Short mmCIF file of C-alpha atoms and ligand atoms in Angstrom, two decimals:
data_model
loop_
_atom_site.label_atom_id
_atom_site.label_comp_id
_atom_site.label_asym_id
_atom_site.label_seq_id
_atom_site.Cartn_x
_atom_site.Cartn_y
_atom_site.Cartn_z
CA UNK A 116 127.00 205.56 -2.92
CA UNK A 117 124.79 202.46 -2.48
CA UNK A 118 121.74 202.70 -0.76
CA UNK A 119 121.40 200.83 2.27
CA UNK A 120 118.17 200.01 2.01
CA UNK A 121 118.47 198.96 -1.87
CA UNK A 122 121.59 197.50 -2.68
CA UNK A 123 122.02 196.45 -5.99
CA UNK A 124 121.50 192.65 -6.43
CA UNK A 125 124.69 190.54 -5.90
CA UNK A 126 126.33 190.57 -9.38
CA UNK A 127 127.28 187.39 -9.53
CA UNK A 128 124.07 186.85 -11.12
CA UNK A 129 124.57 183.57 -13.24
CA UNK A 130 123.48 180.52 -11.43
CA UNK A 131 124.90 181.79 -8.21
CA UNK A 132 123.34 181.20 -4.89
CA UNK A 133 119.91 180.73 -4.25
CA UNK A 134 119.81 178.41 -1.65
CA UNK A 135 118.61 179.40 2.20
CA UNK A 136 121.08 181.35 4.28
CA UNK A 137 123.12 178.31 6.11
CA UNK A 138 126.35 178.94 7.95
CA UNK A 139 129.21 177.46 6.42
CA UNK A 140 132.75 178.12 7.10
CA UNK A 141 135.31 178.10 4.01
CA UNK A 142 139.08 178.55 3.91
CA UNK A 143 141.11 179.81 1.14
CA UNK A 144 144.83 178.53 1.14
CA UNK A 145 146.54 180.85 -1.17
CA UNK A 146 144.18 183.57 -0.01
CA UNK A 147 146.79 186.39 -0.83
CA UNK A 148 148.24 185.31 -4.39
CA UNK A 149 146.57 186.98 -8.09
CA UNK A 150 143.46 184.04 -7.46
CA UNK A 151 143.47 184.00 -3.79
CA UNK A 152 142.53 187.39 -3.11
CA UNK A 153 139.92 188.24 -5.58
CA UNK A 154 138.25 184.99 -5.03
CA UNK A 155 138.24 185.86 -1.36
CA UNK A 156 136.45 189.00 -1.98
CA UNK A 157 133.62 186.64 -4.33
CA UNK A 158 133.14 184.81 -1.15
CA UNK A 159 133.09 187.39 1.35
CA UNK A 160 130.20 189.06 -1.24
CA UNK A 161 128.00 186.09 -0.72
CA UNK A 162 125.25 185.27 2.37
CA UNK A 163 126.16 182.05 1.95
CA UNK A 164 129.64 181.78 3.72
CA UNK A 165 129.07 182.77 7.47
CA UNK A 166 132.88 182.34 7.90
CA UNK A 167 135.87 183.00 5.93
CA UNK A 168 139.12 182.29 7.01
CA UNK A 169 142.30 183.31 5.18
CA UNK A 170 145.65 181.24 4.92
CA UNK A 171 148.94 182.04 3.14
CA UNK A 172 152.66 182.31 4.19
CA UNK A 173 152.39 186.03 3.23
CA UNK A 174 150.39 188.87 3.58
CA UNK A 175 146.99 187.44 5.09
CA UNK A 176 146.87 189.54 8.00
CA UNK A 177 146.46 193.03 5.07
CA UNK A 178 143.99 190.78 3.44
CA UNK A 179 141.92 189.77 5.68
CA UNK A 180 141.87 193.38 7.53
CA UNK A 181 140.66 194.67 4.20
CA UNK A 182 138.25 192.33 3.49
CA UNK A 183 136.65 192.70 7.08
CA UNK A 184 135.45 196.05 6.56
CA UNK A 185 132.91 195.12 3.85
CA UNK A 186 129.28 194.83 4.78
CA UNK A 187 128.33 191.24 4.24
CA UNK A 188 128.03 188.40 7.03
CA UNK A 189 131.22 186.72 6.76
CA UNK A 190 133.63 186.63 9.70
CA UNK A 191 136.94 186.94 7.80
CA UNK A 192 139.95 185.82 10.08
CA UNK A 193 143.82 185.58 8.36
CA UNK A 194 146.02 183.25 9.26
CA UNK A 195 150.17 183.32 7.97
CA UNK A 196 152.75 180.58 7.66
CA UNK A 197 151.99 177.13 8.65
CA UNK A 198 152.01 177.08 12.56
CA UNK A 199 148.78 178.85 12.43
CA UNK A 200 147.12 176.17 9.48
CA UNK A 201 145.72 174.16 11.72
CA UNK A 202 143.84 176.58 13.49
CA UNK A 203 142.88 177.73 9.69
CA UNK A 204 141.52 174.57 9.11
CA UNK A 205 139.50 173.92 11.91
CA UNK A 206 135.75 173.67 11.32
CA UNK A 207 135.86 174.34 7.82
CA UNK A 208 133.21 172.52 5.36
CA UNK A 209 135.06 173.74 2.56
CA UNK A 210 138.56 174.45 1.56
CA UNK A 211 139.74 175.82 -1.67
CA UNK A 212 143.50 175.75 -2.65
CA UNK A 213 145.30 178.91 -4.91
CA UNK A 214 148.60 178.20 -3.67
CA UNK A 215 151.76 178.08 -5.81
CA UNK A 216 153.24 179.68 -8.60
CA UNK A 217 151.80 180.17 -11.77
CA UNK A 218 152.82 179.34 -15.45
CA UNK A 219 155.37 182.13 -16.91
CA UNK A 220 154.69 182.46 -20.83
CA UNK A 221 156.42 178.92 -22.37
CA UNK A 222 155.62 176.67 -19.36
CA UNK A 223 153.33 173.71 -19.72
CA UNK A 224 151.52 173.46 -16.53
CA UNK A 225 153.31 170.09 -15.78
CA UNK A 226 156.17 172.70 -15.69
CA UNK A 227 154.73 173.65 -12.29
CA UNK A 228 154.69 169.78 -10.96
CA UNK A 229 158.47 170.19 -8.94
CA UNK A 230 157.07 173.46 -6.71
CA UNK A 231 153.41 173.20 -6.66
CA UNK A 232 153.53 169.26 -5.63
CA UNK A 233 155.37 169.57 -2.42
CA UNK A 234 152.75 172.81 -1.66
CA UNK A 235 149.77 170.49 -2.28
CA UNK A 236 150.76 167.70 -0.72
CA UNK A 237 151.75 169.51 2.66
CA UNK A 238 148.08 171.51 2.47
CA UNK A 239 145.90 168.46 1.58
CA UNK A 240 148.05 166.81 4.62
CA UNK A 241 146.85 169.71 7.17
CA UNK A 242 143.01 169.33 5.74
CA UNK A 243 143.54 165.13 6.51
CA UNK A 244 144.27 165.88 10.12
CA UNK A 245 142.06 169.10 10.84
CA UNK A 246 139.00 169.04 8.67
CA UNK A 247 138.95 165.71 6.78
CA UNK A 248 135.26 166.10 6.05
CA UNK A 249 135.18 168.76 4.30
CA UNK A 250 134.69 169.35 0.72
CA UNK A 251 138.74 170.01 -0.80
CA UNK A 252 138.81 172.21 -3.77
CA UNK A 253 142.30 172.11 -5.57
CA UNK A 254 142.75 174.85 -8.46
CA UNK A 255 146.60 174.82 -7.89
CA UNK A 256 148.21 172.76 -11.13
CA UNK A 257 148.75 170.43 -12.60
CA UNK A 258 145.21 169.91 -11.38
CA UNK A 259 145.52 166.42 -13.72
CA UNK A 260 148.44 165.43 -10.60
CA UNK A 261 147.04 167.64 -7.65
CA UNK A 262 143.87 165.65 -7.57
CA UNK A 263 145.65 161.83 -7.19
CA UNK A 264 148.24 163.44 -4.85
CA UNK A 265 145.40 165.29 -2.59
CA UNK A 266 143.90 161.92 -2.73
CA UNK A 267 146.70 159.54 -1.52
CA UNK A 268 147.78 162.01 0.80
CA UNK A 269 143.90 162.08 2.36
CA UNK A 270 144.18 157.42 2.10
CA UNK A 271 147.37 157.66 4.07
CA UNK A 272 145.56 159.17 6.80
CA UNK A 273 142.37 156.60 6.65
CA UNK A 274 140.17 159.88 5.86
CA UNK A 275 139.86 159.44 1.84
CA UNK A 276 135.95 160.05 0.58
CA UNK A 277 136.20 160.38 -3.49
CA UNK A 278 133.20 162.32 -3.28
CA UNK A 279 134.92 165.22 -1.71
CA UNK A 280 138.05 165.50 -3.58
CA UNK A 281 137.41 168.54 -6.76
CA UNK A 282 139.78 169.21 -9.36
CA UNK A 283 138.42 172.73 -10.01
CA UNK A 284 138.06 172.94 -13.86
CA UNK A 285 135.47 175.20 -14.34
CA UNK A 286 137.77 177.70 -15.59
CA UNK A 287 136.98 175.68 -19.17
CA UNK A 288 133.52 175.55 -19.14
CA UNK A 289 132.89 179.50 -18.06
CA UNK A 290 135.83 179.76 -21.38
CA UNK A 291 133.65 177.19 -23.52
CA UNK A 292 130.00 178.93 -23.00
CA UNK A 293 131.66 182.87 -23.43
CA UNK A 294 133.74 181.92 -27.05
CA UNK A 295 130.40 179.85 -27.64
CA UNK A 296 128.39 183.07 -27.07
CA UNK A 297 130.39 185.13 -28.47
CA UNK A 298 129.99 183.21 -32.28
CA UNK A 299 126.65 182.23 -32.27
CA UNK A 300 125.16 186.43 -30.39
CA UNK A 301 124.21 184.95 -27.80
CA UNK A 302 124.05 185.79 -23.73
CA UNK A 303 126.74 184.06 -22.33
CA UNK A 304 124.80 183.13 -18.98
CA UNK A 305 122.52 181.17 -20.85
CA UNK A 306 124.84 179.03 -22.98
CA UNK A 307 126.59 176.03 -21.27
CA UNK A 308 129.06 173.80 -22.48
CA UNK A 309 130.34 170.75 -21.02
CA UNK A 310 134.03 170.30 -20.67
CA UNK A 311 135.11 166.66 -19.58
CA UNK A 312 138.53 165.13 -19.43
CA UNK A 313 141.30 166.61 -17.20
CA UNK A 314 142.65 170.08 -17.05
CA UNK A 315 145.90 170.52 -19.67
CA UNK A 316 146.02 171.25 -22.92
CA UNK A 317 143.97 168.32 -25.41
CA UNK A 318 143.18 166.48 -22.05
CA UNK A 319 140.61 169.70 -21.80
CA UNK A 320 137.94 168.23 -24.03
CA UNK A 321 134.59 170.84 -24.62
CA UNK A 322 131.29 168.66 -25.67
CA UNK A 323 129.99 171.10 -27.77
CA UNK A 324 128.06 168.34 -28.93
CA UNK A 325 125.95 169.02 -25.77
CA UNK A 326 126.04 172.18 -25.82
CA UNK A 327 122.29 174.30 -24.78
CA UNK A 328 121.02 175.39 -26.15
CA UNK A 329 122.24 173.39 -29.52
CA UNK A 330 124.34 174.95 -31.59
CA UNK A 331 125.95 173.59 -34.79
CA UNK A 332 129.52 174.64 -36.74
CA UNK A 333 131.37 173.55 -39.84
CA UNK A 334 134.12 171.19 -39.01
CA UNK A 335 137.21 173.47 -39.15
CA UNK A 336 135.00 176.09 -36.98
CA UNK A 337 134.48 172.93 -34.36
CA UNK A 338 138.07 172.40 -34.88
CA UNK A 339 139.24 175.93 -34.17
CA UNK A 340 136.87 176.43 -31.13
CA UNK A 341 137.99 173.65 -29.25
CA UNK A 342 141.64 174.06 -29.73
CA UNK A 343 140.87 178.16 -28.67
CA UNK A 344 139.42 176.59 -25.38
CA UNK A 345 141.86 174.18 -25.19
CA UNK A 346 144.67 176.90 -25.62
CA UNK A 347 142.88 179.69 -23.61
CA UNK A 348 144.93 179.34 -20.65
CA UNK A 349 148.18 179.77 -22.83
CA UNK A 350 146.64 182.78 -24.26
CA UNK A 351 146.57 185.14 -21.16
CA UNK A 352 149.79 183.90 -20.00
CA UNK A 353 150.93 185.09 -22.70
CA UNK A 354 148.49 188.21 -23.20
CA UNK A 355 149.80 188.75 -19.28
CA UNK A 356 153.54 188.43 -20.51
CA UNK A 357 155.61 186.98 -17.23
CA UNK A 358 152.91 188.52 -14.95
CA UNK A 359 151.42 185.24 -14.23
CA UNK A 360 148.07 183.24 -15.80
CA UNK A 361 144.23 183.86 -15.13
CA UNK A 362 143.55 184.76 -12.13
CA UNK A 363 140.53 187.28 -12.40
CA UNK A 364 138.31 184.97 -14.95
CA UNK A 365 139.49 181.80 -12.21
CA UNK A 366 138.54 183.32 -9.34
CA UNK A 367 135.18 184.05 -11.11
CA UNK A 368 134.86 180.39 -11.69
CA UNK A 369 136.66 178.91 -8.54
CA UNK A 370 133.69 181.08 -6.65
CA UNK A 371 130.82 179.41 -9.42
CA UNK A 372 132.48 176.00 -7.93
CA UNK A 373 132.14 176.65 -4.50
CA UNK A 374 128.60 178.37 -4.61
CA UNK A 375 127.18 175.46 -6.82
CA UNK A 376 128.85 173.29 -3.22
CA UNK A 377 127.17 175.17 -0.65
CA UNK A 378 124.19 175.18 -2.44
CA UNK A 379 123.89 171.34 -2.87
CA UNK A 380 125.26 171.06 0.45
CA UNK A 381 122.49 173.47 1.65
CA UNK A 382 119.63 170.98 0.19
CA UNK A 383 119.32 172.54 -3.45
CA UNK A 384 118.23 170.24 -6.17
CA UNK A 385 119.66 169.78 -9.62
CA UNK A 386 123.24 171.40 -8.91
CA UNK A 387 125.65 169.94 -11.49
CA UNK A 388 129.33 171.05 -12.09
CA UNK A 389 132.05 169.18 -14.10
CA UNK A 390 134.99 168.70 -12.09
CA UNK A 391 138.15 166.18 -12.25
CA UNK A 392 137.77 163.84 -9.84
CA UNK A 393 137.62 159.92 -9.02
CA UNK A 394 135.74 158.35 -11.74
CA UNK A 395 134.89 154.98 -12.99
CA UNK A 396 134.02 156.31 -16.70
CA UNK A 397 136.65 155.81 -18.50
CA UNK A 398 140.03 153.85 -18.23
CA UNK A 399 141.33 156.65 -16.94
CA UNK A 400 141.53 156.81 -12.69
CA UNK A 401 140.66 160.00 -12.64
CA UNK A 402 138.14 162.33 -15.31
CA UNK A 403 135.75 165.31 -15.23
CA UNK A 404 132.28 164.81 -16.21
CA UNK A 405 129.15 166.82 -15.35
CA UNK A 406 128.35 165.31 -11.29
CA UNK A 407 125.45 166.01 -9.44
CA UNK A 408 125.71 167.62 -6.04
CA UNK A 409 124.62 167.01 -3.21
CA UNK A 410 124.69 167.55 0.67
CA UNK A 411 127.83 164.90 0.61
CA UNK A 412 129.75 165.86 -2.47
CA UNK A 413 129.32 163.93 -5.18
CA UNK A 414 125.59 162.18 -5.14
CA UNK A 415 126.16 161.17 -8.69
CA UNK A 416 128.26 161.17 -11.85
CA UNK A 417 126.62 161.79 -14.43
CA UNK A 418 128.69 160.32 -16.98
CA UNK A 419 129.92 161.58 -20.16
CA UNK A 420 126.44 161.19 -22.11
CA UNK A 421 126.29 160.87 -26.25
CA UNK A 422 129.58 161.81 -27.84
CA UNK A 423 130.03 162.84 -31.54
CA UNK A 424 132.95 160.80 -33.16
CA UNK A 425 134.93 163.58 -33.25
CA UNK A 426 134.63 163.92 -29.68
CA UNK A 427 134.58 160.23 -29.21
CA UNK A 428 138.65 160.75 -31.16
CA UNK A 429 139.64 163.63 -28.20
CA UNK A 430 138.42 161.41 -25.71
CA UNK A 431 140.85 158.50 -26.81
CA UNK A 432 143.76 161.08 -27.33
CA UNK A 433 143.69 162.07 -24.18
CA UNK A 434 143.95 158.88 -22.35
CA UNK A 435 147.57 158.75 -22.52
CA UNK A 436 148.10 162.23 -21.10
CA UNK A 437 146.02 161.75 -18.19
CA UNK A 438 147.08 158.34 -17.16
CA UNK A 439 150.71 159.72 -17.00
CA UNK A 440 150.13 162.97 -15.27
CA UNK A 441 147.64 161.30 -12.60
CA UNK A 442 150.63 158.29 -12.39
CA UNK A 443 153.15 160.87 -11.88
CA UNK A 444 151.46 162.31 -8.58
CA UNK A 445 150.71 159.14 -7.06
CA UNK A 446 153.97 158.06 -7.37
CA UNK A 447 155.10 161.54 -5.57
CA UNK A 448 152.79 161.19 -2.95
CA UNK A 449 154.07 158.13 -2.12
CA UNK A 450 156.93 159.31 -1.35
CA UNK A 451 155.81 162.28 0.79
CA UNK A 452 154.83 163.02 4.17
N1 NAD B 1355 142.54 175.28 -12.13
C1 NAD B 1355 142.63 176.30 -12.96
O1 NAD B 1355 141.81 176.44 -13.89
C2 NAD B 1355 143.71 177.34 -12.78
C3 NAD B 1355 143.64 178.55 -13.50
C4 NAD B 1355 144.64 179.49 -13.29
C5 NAD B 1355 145.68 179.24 -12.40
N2 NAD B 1355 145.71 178.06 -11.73
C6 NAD B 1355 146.78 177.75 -10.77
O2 NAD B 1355 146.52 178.38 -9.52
C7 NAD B 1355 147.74 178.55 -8.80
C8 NAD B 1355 147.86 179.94 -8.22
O3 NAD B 1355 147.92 180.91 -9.23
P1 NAD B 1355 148.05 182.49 -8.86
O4 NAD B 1355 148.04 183.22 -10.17
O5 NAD B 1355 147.11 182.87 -7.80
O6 NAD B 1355 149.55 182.51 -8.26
P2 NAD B 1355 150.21 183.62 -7.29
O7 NAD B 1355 151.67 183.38 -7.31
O8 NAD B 1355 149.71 184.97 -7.62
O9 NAD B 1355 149.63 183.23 -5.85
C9 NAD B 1355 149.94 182.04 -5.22
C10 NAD B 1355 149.84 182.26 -3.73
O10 NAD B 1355 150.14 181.01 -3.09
C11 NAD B 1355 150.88 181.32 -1.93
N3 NAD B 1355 151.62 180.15 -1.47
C12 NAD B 1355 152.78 179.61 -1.94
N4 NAD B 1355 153.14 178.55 -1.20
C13 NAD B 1355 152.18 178.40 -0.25
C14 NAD B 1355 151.99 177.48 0.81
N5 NAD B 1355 152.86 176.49 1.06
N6 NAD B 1355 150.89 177.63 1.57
C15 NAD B 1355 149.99 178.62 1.33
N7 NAD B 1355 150.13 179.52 0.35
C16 NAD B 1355 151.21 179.41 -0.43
C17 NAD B 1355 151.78 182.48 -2.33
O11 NAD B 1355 152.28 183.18 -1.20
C18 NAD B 1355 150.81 183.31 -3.17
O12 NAD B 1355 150.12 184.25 -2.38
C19 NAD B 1355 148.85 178.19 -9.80
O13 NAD B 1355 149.26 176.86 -9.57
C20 NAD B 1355 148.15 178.27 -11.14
O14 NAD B 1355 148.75 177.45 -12.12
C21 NAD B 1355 144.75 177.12 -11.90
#
């Protein structure tokens, strides 16, 4: 049994929370679903969420009782089916968003637009009316449409801040630094990669060029790493075989997202995270690029920094890709709500 008195240190040990004990209440909508729940359990592990509340249209109430018995400082309440959202939503600073289905082995995640559209667009319009200051973190996909309909949904109701609005990618970059680790021996919490560009397929586009600390490979080794990250996605869907997509490794990196948050929103210095949001770096509306946190969101992009010219080529191939899928959920949203 643990100790009491010595409890192992939290083992989210990368660059996980170091800033002072604030209180900061986040909701998960999804909470019960393959990401939903284990990222719950991240959250309700760390000192710095004071509350935790629960939404999904199943099965919150079991989660939430089990969670509640652990012995850490958040207040986890559950909330089911979407009379009791509002009250969800209430108070929150942030709120991340599992819900909908996941990719079955053969689907694109565009596949996913028809169901997990109408789910975003009806969440992101509860968060508009009952917590529209708080930080919205969408994993649900196509992230690359979620984002621009989470964002029109929030300008219909007069409440839209850009610097608030997260297309949670950092599924790729937790991918790029472990395959990065794993060629070159080294620890995977020290290596970090850079992943810009949206969240499908060749729109995910790793700067290894940036990697740190630098590392260097042949061209058809560059070649085959990027397309692996690109493709890693596909390959537990398929490794999974109908039972769904990542969940574990994403709620490991939706809980990195929303711990880098709290800490810049707690007054830490230096936080950066890529993450697909509004963006004035390219022609494209909407791109990830490493952004500096702060206690408002976004306090600055950061950019996308020196490209090689073979990254400079995945940047341009992209463009077309992006601008269609973030086109596509603008024009849904318009037509929504
Ligand atoms: N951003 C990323 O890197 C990334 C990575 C993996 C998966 N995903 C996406 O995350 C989403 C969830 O994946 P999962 O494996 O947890 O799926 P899942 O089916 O296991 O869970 C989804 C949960 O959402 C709930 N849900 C459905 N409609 C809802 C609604 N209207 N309101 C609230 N909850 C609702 C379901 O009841 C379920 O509990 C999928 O869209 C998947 O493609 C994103």
């Amino acid at each position: 049994m643990f100790s009491r008195i010595a409890r192992p240190a939290l083992f989210l040990s990368r660059s996980f929370s170091t800033s002072a004990q604030k209180d900061a209440k986040v909701a998960v909508l999804g909470a019960s679903g393959g990401i939903g729940q284990p990222l719950s359990l991240l959250l309700k592990n760390s000192p710095l969420v004071s509350q935790l509340s629960l939404y999904d249209i199943a099965h919150t109430p079991g989660v939430a009782a089990d969670l509640s018995h652990i012995e850490t400082r958040a207040h986890v309440t559950g909330y089911i089916g979407p009379e009791q959202l509002g009250d969800a939503l209430k108070g929150c600073e942030v709120v991340v968003i599992p819900a909908g289905v996941p990719r079955k082995p053969g689907m694109t995640r565009d596949d996913l637009f028809n169901t997990n559209a109408t789910i975003v667009a009806n969440l992101s319009d509860a968060c508009a009316r009952h917590c529209p200051e708080a930080m919205i973190c969408i994993i649900s996909n196509p992230v690359n449409s979620t984002i621009p309909i989470t964002s029109e949904v929030f300008k219909k109701h007069g409440v839209y801040n850009p610097n608030r609005i997260f297309g949670v990618t950092t599924l790729d970059i937790v991918r790029a630094n472990t395959f990065v680790a794993d060629l070159k021996g080294l620890d995977p919490a020290r290596v970090n990669v850079p992943v810009v560009g949206g969240h499908a397929g060749k729109t995910i586009i790793p700067l290894i060029s940036q990697c740190t600390p630098k590392v260097e490979f042949p061209q058809d080794a560059l070649e085959a790493l990027t397309n692996r990250i690109q493709e890693a996605g596909t390959e537990v869907v398929k490794a999974k075989a109908g039972a769904g997509s990542a969940t574990l490794s994403m709620a490991y990196a939706g809980a990195r997202f929303v711990f880098s948050l709290l800490d810049a929103m707690n007054g830490k210095e230096g936080v950066v995270e890529c993450s697909f949001v509004r963006s004035e770096e390219t022609e494209s509306p909407y791109f990830s690029t490493p952004l500096l946190l702060g206690k408002n969101g976004i306090e600055k992009n950061l950019g996308l920094g020196k490209l090689s010219p073979f990254e400079e080529k995945l940047v341009g191939e992209a463009m077309s890709e992006l601008k269609g899928s973030i086109k596509k959920g603008e024009e849904f949203a318009k037509k929504v709500n």
